């Protein structure tokens, strides 16, 4: 009995200590708290009032444009600091340690049951350890698989929004006011959240599906044609390819095909999707009227 | 160079797929690529003069399509033959 207790204690100590040696993020020498304090004048709501002020001294002698840039850069930095802390938190409180913690709590419960000497609870304790451990593993395994993808999405989307912000900062305030910038800053912050990443992933999946649907809708399905129809169609196609752009436009109009850059492709598509003699006759007649050529 | 992508049912045997491609080369121009989308095979044709020798399709099992004496290789694609996945290569007889 005593040996079981010792064994459990060793197990618990191992579980609580084994996952803390690797942090994944090196220590930084920058004092984040101090940095945030310095940024405070640009993060406070007064920064917006100062931007609107007609008195340049309210903006420490800076023009509206220069003040806008100072405010935006400070807020970008603040969001970056928060995002970095969030990333570290996700990593440190992520899969490795949560799994360890869950197992530890379950093991401690089990150990408590054993130490109290309440044997009828041993079996239920062991069962809780097994079932709970499995549930913990399932939950965290999903977390482990999903989180890197979500983090990658966050990083990519944040870069995209940041490029937009930087582009805006090169513009005059008439084209990119502080209010516009604040709205982009909100988007920048949201891009670095789990919810923002989920929305981005969902939207990307939706747009990919839409593109696929569009391809499917535009894909003309063709099958083998009877030889006589094919021969006539090939002759008409060869004639169409010999037409000048102006002639192609006139033919497109009578064939009710849109004129423009793809006019030849569109006319050929009409010819290439013919399935009956009647349809060949209809096109042949239009060509005869327009160009006097018989098919 | 403009091109046109068309589809044809993947349930067809290779010979029928080949005929469809050859017929459409006669309308649009030379074959450019082969593939599949859903239950259909797809093929892209370059808009231009129709080739005298039409594309010939062959199934292959090796990693790369084998070379064919007297033919030029056009393209290869993962397609459907009789609704089953198949690697198909397209060749054109040298004139």
Short mmCIF file of N, CA and C in Angstrom, two decimals, chain A residues 94-225:
data_model
loop_
_atom_site.label_atom_id
_atom_site.label_comp_id
_atom_site.label_asym_id
_atom_site.label_seq_id
_atom_site.Cartn_x
_atom_site.Cartn_y
_atom_site.Cartn_z
N UNK A 94 -0.87 25.91 -23.88
CA UNK A 94 -1.44 25.09 -24.95
C UNK A 94 -1.39 23.61 -24.66
N UNK A 95 -1.23 22.88 -25.72
CA UNK A 95 -1.39 21.44 -25.67
C UNK A 95 -0.55 20.73 -24.61
N UNK A 96 0.77 20.97 -24.65
CA UNK A 96 1.66 20.24 -23.75
C UNK A 96 1.25 20.39 -22.30
N UNK A 97 1.10 21.67 -21.86
CA UNK A 97 0.85 21.87 -20.44
C UNK A 97 -0.59 21.54 -20.06
N UNK A 98 -1.57 21.79 -20.97
CA UNK A 98 -2.95 21.47 -20.58
C UNK A 98 -3.12 19.98 -20.41
N UNK A 99 -2.48 19.25 -21.32
CA UNK A 99 -2.55 17.79 -21.20
C UNK A 99 -1.96 17.36 -19.86
N UNK A 100 -0.80 17.91 -19.56
CA UNK A 100 -0.13 17.55 -18.30
C UNK A 100 -1.00 17.94 -17.12
N UNK A 101 -1.57 19.18 -17.19
CA UNK A 101 -2.39 19.65 -16.08
C UNK A 101 -3.59 18.74 -15.86
N UNK A 102 -4.28 18.41 -16.96
CA UNK A 102 -5.48 17.58 -16.84
C UNK A 102 -5.14 16.22 -16.22
N UNK A 103 -4.04 15.65 -16.73
CA UNK A 103 -3.63 14.35 -16.20
C UNK A 103 -3.26 14.49 -14.73
N UNK A 104 -2.61 15.61 -14.40
CA UNK A 104 -2.17 15.82 -13.03
C UNK A 104 -3.35 15.90 -12.09
N UNK A 105 -4.36 16.71 -12.49
CA UNK A 105 -5.55 16.86 -11.64
C UNK A 105 -6.21 15.50 -11.43
N UNK A 106 -6.32 14.77 -12.53
CA UNK A 106 -6.95 13.45 -12.42
C UNK A 106 -6.12 12.51 -11.54
N UNK A 107 -4.80 12.59 -11.70
CA UNK A 107 -3.94 11.72 -10.90
C UNK A 107 -4.02 12.08 -9.43
N UNK A 108 -4.06 13.41 -9.14
CA UNK A 108 -4.16 13.86 -7.75
C UNK A 108 -5.46 13.35 -7.11
N UNK A 109 -6.54 13.42 -7.89
CA UNK A 109 -7.83 12.91 -7.38
C UNK A 109 -7.71 11.44 -7.02
N UNK A 110 -7.05 10.72 -7.94
CA UNK A 110 -6.88 9.28 -7.75
C UNK A 110 -6.01 9.03 -6.51
N UNK A 111 -4.92 9.82 -6.41
CA UNK A 111 -4.02 9.66 -5.26
C UNK A 111 -4.75 9.96 -3.97
N UNK A 112 -5.57 11.02 -4.00
CA UNK A 112 -6.35 11.41 -2.82
C UNK A 112 -7.25 10.29 -2.37
N UNK A 113 -7.86 9.62 -3.31
CA UNK A 113 -8.76 8.52 -3.01
C UNK A 113 -8.00 7.39 -2.34
N UNK A 114 -6.80 7.11 -2.88
CA UNK A 114 -6.00 6.02 -2.34
C UNK A 114 -5.50 6.34 -0.93
N UNK A 115 -5.03 7.60 -0.76
CA UNK A 115 -4.46 7.99 0.53
C UNK A 115 -5.52 7.95 1.62
N UNK A 116 -6.76 8.34 1.25
CA UNK A 116 -7.83 8.34 2.25
C UNK A 116 -8.21 6.92 2.68
N UNK A 117 -7.73 5.95 1.94
CA UNK A 117 -7.97 4.56 2.29
C UNK A 117 -9.39 4.11 2.00
N UNK A 118 -10.11 4.90 1.21
CA UNK A 118 -11.48 4.57 0.86
C UNK A 118 -11.48 3.65 -0.37
N UNK A 119 -11.28 2.35 -0.12
CA UNK A 119 -11.12 1.40 -1.23
C UNK A 119 -12.29 1.34 -2.20
N UNK A 120 -13.58 1.41 -1.78
CA UNK A 120 -14.66 1.35 -2.77
C UNK A 120 -14.56 2.45 -3.82
N UNK A 121 -13.87 3.52 -3.47
CA UNK A 121 -13.73 4.61 -4.45
C UNK A 121 -12.56 4.36 -5.41
N UNK A 122 -11.68 3.38 -5.06
CA UNK A 122 -10.49 3.17 -5.90
C UNK A 122 -10.86 2.91 -7.36
N UNK A 123 -11.84 1.99 -7.48
CA UNK A 123 -12.20 1.59 -8.84
C UNK A 123 -12.78 2.75 -9.63
N UNK A 124 -13.70 3.51 -8.96
CA UNK A 124 -14.29 4.65 -9.68
C UNK A 124 -13.23 5.70 -9.97
N UNK A 125 -12.27 5.84 -9.07
CA UNK A 125 -11.18 6.78 -9.28
C UNK A 125 -10.35 6.37 -10.47
N UNK A 126 -10.04 5.11 -10.57
CA UNK A 126 -9.26 4.60 -11.68
C UNK A 126 -10.01 4.81 -12.99
N UNK A 127 -11.31 4.59 -12.92
CA UNK A 127 -12.13 4.77 -14.11
C UNK A 127 -12.13 6.23 -14.54
N UNK A 128 -12.29 7.14 -13.58
CA UNK A 128 -12.29 8.57 -13.90
C UNK A 128 -10.97 8.97 -14.53
N UNK A 129 -9.88 8.37 -14.00
CA UNK A 129 -8.55 8.67 -14.53
C UNK A 129 -8.45 8.27 -16.00
N UNK A 130 -8.96 7.09 -16.31
CA UNK A 130 -8.88 6.59 -17.67
C UNK A 130 -9.78 7.39 -18.62
N UNK A 131 -11.06 7.54 -18.24
CA UNK A 131 -12.03 8.23 -19.09
C UNK A 131 -11.64 9.70 -19.24
N UNK A 132 -11.34 10.32 -18.08
CA UNK A 132 -10.96 11.73 -18.11
C UNK A 132 -9.71 11.95 -18.92
N UNK A 133 -8.76 11.06 -18.77
CA UNK A 133 -7.51 11.17 -19.51
C UNK A 133 -7.73 11.10 -21.00
N UNK A 134 -8.63 10.21 -21.40
CA UNK A 134 -8.90 10.07 -22.83
C UNK A 134 -9.57 11.33 -23.37
N UNK A 135 -10.57 11.84 -22.64
CA UNK A 135 -11.29 13.05 -23.07
C UNK A 135 -10.31 14.21 -23.18
N UNK A 136 -9.42 14.31 -22.19
CA UNK A 136 -8.42 15.37 -22.20
C UNK A 136 -7.53 15.24 -23.43
N UNK A 137 -7.13 14.01 -23.72
CA UNK A 137 -6.27 13.79 -24.88
C UNK A 137 -6.99 14.19 -26.16
N UNK A 138 -8.27 13.74 -26.32
CA UNK A 138 -9.04 14.06 -27.53
C UNK A 138 -9.14 15.56 -27.73
N UNK A 139 -9.56 16.26 -26.66
CA UNK A 139 -9.77 17.71 -26.72
C UNK A 139 -8.47 18.41 -27.13
N UNK A 140 -7.39 18.02 -26.47
CA UNK A 140 -6.12 18.71 -26.71
C UNK A 140 -5.48 18.31 -28.03
N UNK A 141 -5.75 17.08 -28.47
CA UNK A 141 -5.22 16.67 -29.76
C UNK A 141 -5.85 17.52 -30.87
N UNK A 142 -7.15 17.80 -30.75
CA UNK A 142 -7.82 18.67 -31.74
C UNK A 142 -7.23 20.07 -31.67
N UNK A 143 -7.02 20.54 -30.43
CA UNK A 143 -6.46 21.87 -30.22
C UNK A 143 -5.08 21.96 -30.87
N UNK A 144 -4.30 20.89 -30.65
CA UNK A 144 -2.93 20.85 -31.17
C UNK A 144 -2.93 20.92 -32.70
N UNK A 145 -3.90 20.23 -33.32
CA UNK A 145 -3.95 20.20 -34.78
C UNK A 145 -4.45 21.52 -35.34
N UNK A 146 -5.41 22.13 -34.68
CA UNK A 146 -6.08 23.31 -35.22
C UNK A 146 -5.32 24.60 -34.97
N UNK A 147 -4.76 24.73 -33.78
CA UNK A 147 -4.19 26.02 -33.39
C UNK A 147 -3.07 26.50 -34.29
N UNK A 148 -2.11 25.64 -34.71
CA UNK A 148 -1.07 26.16 -35.61
C UNK A 148 -1.66 26.74 -36.90
N UNK A 149 -2.70 26.08 -37.44
CA UNK A 149 -3.33 26.57 -38.67
C UNK A 149 -4.00 27.92 -38.42
N UNK A 150 -4.66 28.03 -37.28
CA UNK A 150 -5.33 29.30 -36.95
C UNK A 150 -4.30 30.41 -36.72
N UNK A 151 -3.20 30.05 -36.05
CA UNK A 151 -2.15 31.05 -35.80
C UNK A 151 -1.54 31.52 -37.13
N UNK A 152 -1.31 30.58 -38.03
CA UNK A 152 -0.75 30.92 -39.35
C UNK A 152 -1.71 31.86 -40.09
N UNK A 153 -3.02 31.59 -39.96
CA UNK A 153 -4.02 32.44 -40.60
C UNK A 153 -3.98 33.84 -39.99
N UNK A 154 -3.86 33.88 -38.64
CA UNK A 154 -3.79 35.18 -37.95
C UNK A 154 -2.60 35.99 -38.46
N UNK A 155 -1.43 35.34 -38.52
CA UNK A 155 -0.21 36.04 -38.93
C UNK A 155 -0.36 36.57 -40.36
N UNK A 156 -0.89 35.72 -41.25
CA UNK A 156 -1.04 36.13 -42.65
C UNK A 156 -2.03 37.29 -42.79
N UNK A 157 -3.16 37.19 -42.10
CA UNK A 157 -4.18 38.23 -42.21
C UNK A 157 -3.69 39.54 -41.60
N UNK A 158 -2.94 39.43 -40.48
CA UNK A 158 -2.39 40.63 -39.85
C UNK A 158 -1.46 41.36 -40.80
N UNK A 159 -0.64 40.59 -41.54
CA UNK A 159 0.29 41.20 -42.50
C UNK A 159 -0.50 41.94 -43.58
N UNK A 160 -1.57 41.29 -44.04
CA UNK A 160 -2.40 41.86 -45.10
C UNK A 160 -2.97 43.22 -44.65
N UNK A 161 -3.51 43.25 -43.43
CA UNK A 161 -4.11 44.49 -42.92
C UNK A 161 -3.02 45.54 -42.68
N UNK A 162 -1.85 45.08 -42.19
CA UNK A 162 -0.76 46.02 -41.90
C UNK A 162 -0.27 46.72 -43.18
N UNK A 163 -0.23 45.96 -44.27
CA UNK A 163 0.18 46.56 -45.56
C UNK A 163 -0.81 47.67 -45.93
N UNK A 164 -2.10 47.42 -45.69
CA UNK A 164 -3.14 48.41 -45.98
C UNK A 164 -2.93 49.67 -45.11
N UNK A 165 -2.58 49.42 -43.83
CA UNK A 165 -2.36 50.55 -42.92
C UNK A 165 -1.14 51.37 -43.37
N UNK A 166 -0.05 50.68 -43.67
CA UNK A 166 1.17 51.38 -44.10
C UNK A 166 0.91 52.17 -45.37
N UNK A 167 0.15 51.55 -46.26
CA UNK A 167 -0.20 52.25 -47.51
C UNK A 167 -0.99 53.52 -47.17
N UNK A 168 -1.91 53.40 -46.23
CA UNK A 168 -2.72 54.54 -45.82
C UNK A 168 -1.88 55.65 -45.22
N UNK A 169 -0.86 55.27 -44.45
CA UNK A 169 -0.02 56.28 -43.78
C UNK A 169 0.80 57.11 -44.77
N UNK A 170 0.96 56.59 -45.98
CA UNK A 170 1.70 57.36 -46.98
C UNK A 170 0.78 58.37 -47.67
N UNK A 171 -0.52 58.31 -47.37
CA UNK A 171 -1.49 59.21 -48.01
C UNK A 171 -1.76 60.43 -47.14
N UNK A 172 -2.34 61.42 -47.75
CA UNK A 172 -2.71 62.63 -47.02
C UNK A 172 -3.95 62.34 -46.17
N UNK A 173 -4.22 63.20 -45.19
CA UNK A 173 -5.35 62.93 -44.28
C UNK A 173 -6.71 63.00 -44.99
N UNK A 174 -6.77 63.73 -46.13
CA UNK A 174 -8.04 63.77 -46.87
C UNK A 174 -8.37 62.39 -47.45
N UNK A 175 -7.33 61.65 -47.80
CA UNK A 175 -7.54 60.32 -48.37
C UNK A 175 -7.54 59.21 -47.31
N UNK A 176 -6.87 59.47 -46.21
CA UNK A 176 -6.79 58.45 -45.15
C UNK A 176 -6.79 59.15 -43.80
N UNK A 177 -7.98 59.40 -43.32
CA UNK A 177 -8.10 60.13 -42.06
C UNK A 177 -7.79 59.22 -40.87
N UNK A 178 -7.67 59.80 -39.70
CA UNK A 178 -7.41 58.99 -38.50
C UNK A 178 -8.56 58.02 -38.25
N UNK A 179 -9.78 58.47 -38.56
CA UNK A 179 -10.94 57.58 -38.36
C UNK A 179 -10.85 56.32 -39.23
N UNK A 180 -10.42 56.53 -40.49
CA UNK A 180 -10.21 55.39 -41.39
C UNK A 180 -9.15 54.46 -40.79
N UNK A 181 -8.07 55.10 -40.33
CA UNK A 181 -6.96 54.33 -39.78
C UNK A 181 -7.41 53.54 -38.55
N UNK A 182 -8.25 54.17 -37.71
CA UNK A 182 -8.72 53.49 -36.49
C UNK A 182 -9.55 52.25 -36.86
N UNK A 183 -10.33 52.40 -37.93
CA UNK A 183 -11.13 51.26 -38.39
C UNK A 183 -10.20 50.13 -38.86
N UNK A 184 -9.13 50.50 -39.58
CA UNK A 184 -8.16 49.48 -40.02
C UNK A 184 -7.42 48.87 -38.83
N UNK A 185 -7.19 49.69 -37.81
CA UNK A 185 -6.52 49.17 -36.60
C UNK A 185 -7.41 48.13 -35.91
N UNK A 186 -8.71 48.39 -35.92
CA UNK A 186 -9.65 47.40 -35.35
C UNK A 186 -9.55 46.08 -36.12
N UNK A 187 -9.48 46.23 -37.46
CA UNK A 187 -9.36 45.03 -38.31
C UNK A 187 -8.04 44.31 -38.02
N UNK A 188 -6.99 45.11 -37.77
CA UNK A 188 -5.66 44.55 -37.47
C UNK A 188 -5.72 43.76 -36.16
N UNK A 189 -6.41 44.32 -35.17
CA UNK A 189 -6.55 43.63 -33.89
C UNK A 189 -7.35 42.33 -34.07
N UNK A 190 -8.50 42.46 -34.78
CA UNK A 190 -9.38 41.29 -34.98
C UNK A 190 -8.66 40.17 -35.73
N UNK A 191 -7.78 40.55 -36.66
CA UNK A 191 -7.05 39.54 -37.44
C UNK A 191 -6.19 38.66 -36.53
N UNK A 192 -5.83 39.19 -35.37
CA UNK A 192 -4.98 38.44 -34.46
C UNK A 192 -5.76 37.72 -33.37
N UNK A 193 -7.05 37.53 -33.59
CA UNK A 193 -7.86 36.81 -32.60
C UNK A 193 -8.29 35.45 -33.15
N UNK A 194 -8.63 34.55 -32.27
CA UNK A 194 -9.07 33.21 -32.72
C UNK A 194 -10.35 33.34 -33.55
N UNK A 195 -11.25 34.19 -33.10
CA UNK A 195 -12.51 34.37 -33.83
C UNK A 195 -12.23 34.93 -35.23
N UNK A 196 -11.33 35.94 -35.29
CA UNK A 196 -10.96 36.53 -36.59
C UNK A 196 -10.39 35.48 -37.52
N UNK A 197 -9.54 34.60 -36.98
CA UNK A 197 -8.92 33.56 -37.80
C UNK A 197 -9.96 32.56 -38.29
N UNK A 198 -10.90 32.22 -37.42
CA UNK A 198 -11.96 31.28 -37.82
C UNK A 198 -12.79 31.89 -38.95
N UNK A 199 -13.12 33.18 -38.80
CA UNK A 199 -13.90 33.86 -39.84
C UNK A 199 -13.12 33.86 -41.15
N UNK A 200 -11.84 34.16 -41.06
CA UNK A 200 -10.99 34.21 -42.26
C UNK A 200 -10.96 32.84 -42.95
N UNK A 201 -10.76 31.78 -42.14
CA UNK A 201 -10.70 30.42 -42.71
C UNK A 201 -12.03 30.09 -43.38
N UNK A 202 -13.14 30.43 -42.72
CA UNK A 202 -14.47 30.14 -43.27
C UNK A 202 -14.70 30.90 -44.57
N UNK A 203 -14.30 32.19 -44.56
CA UNK A 203 -14.49 33.00 -45.77
C UNK A 203 -13.65 32.47 -46.92
N UNK A 204 -12.41 32.07 -46.61
CA UNK A 204 -11.52 31.55 -47.66
C UNK A 204 -12.11 30.27 -48.24
N UNK A 205 -12.61 29.41 -47.35
CA UNK A 205 -13.20 28.15 -47.82
C UNK A 205 -14.41 28.44 -48.70
N UNK A 206 -15.21 29.44 -48.28
CA UNK A 206 -16.39 29.82 -49.05
C UNK A 206 -16.03 30.34 -50.42
N UNK A 207 -14.98 31.18 -50.48
CA UNK A 207 -14.61 31.76 -51.77
C UNK A 207 -14.01 30.70 -52.69
N UNK A 208 -13.27 29.73 -52.10
CA UNK A 208 -12.73 28.64 -52.92
C UNK A 208 -13.89 27.81 -53.50
N UNK A 209 -14.89 27.57 -52.66
CA UNK A 209 -16.05 26.81 -53.13
C UNK A 209 -16.78 27.57 -54.23
N UNK A 210 -16.88 28.91 -54.07
CA UNK A 210 -17.55 29.71 -55.08
C UNK A 210 -16.80 29.65 -56.41
N UNK A 211 -15.46 29.71 -56.33
CA UNK A 211 -14.64 29.65 -57.55
C UNK A 211 -14.87 28.31 -58.24
N UNK A 212 -14.92 27.24 -57.43
CA UNK A 212 -15.13 25.90 -57.97
C UNK A 212 -16.51 25.82 -58.63
N UNK A 213 -17.51 26.42 -57.97
CA UNK A 213 -18.86 26.42 -58.53
C UNK A 213 -18.89 27.17 -59.85
N UNK A 214 -18.16 28.31 -59.90
CA UNK A 214 -18.14 29.11 -61.12
C UNK A 214 -17.53 28.31 -62.27
N UNK A 215 -16.45 27.57 -61.93
CA UNK A 215 -15.80 26.74 -62.96
C UNK A 215 -16.78 25.68 -63.45
N UNK A 216 -17.50 25.10 -62.48
CA UNK A 216 -18.45 24.05 -62.82
C UNK A 216 -19.58 24.60 -63.70
N UNK A 217 -20.05 25.81 -63.36
CA UNK A 217 -21.12 26.43 -64.14
C UNK A 217 -20.67 26.77 -65.55
N UNK A 218 -19.41 27.22 -65.68
CA UNK A 218 -18.91 27.64 -67.00
C UNK A 218 -18.40 26.48 -67.84
N UNK A 219 -18.26 25.31 -67.20
CA UNK A 219 -17.71 24.18 -67.94
C UNK A 219 -18.78 23.61 -68.89
N UNK A 220 -18.51 23.76 -70.18
CA UNK A 220 -19.44 23.25 -71.19
C UNK A 220 -19.14 21.76 -71.39
N UNK A 221 -20.16 20.94 -71.22
CA UNK A 221 -19.98 19.49 -71.37
C UNK A 221 -20.32 19.10 -72.80
N UNK A 222 -19.37 18.44 -73.45
CA UNK A 222 -19.58 18.03 -74.85
C UNK A 222 -19.46 16.52 -74.99
N UNK A 223 -20.09 16.00 -76.02
CA UNK A 223 -19.99 14.56 -76.29
C UNK A 223 -19.70 14.37 -77.80
N UNK A 224 -19.60 13.13 -78.22
CA UNK A 224 -19.26 12.85 -79.63
C UNK A 224 -20.40 13.29 -80.53
N UNK A 225 -20.01 13.93 -81.66
CA UNK A 225 -21.02 14.39 -82.63
C UNK A 225 -21.10 13.41 -83.80
#
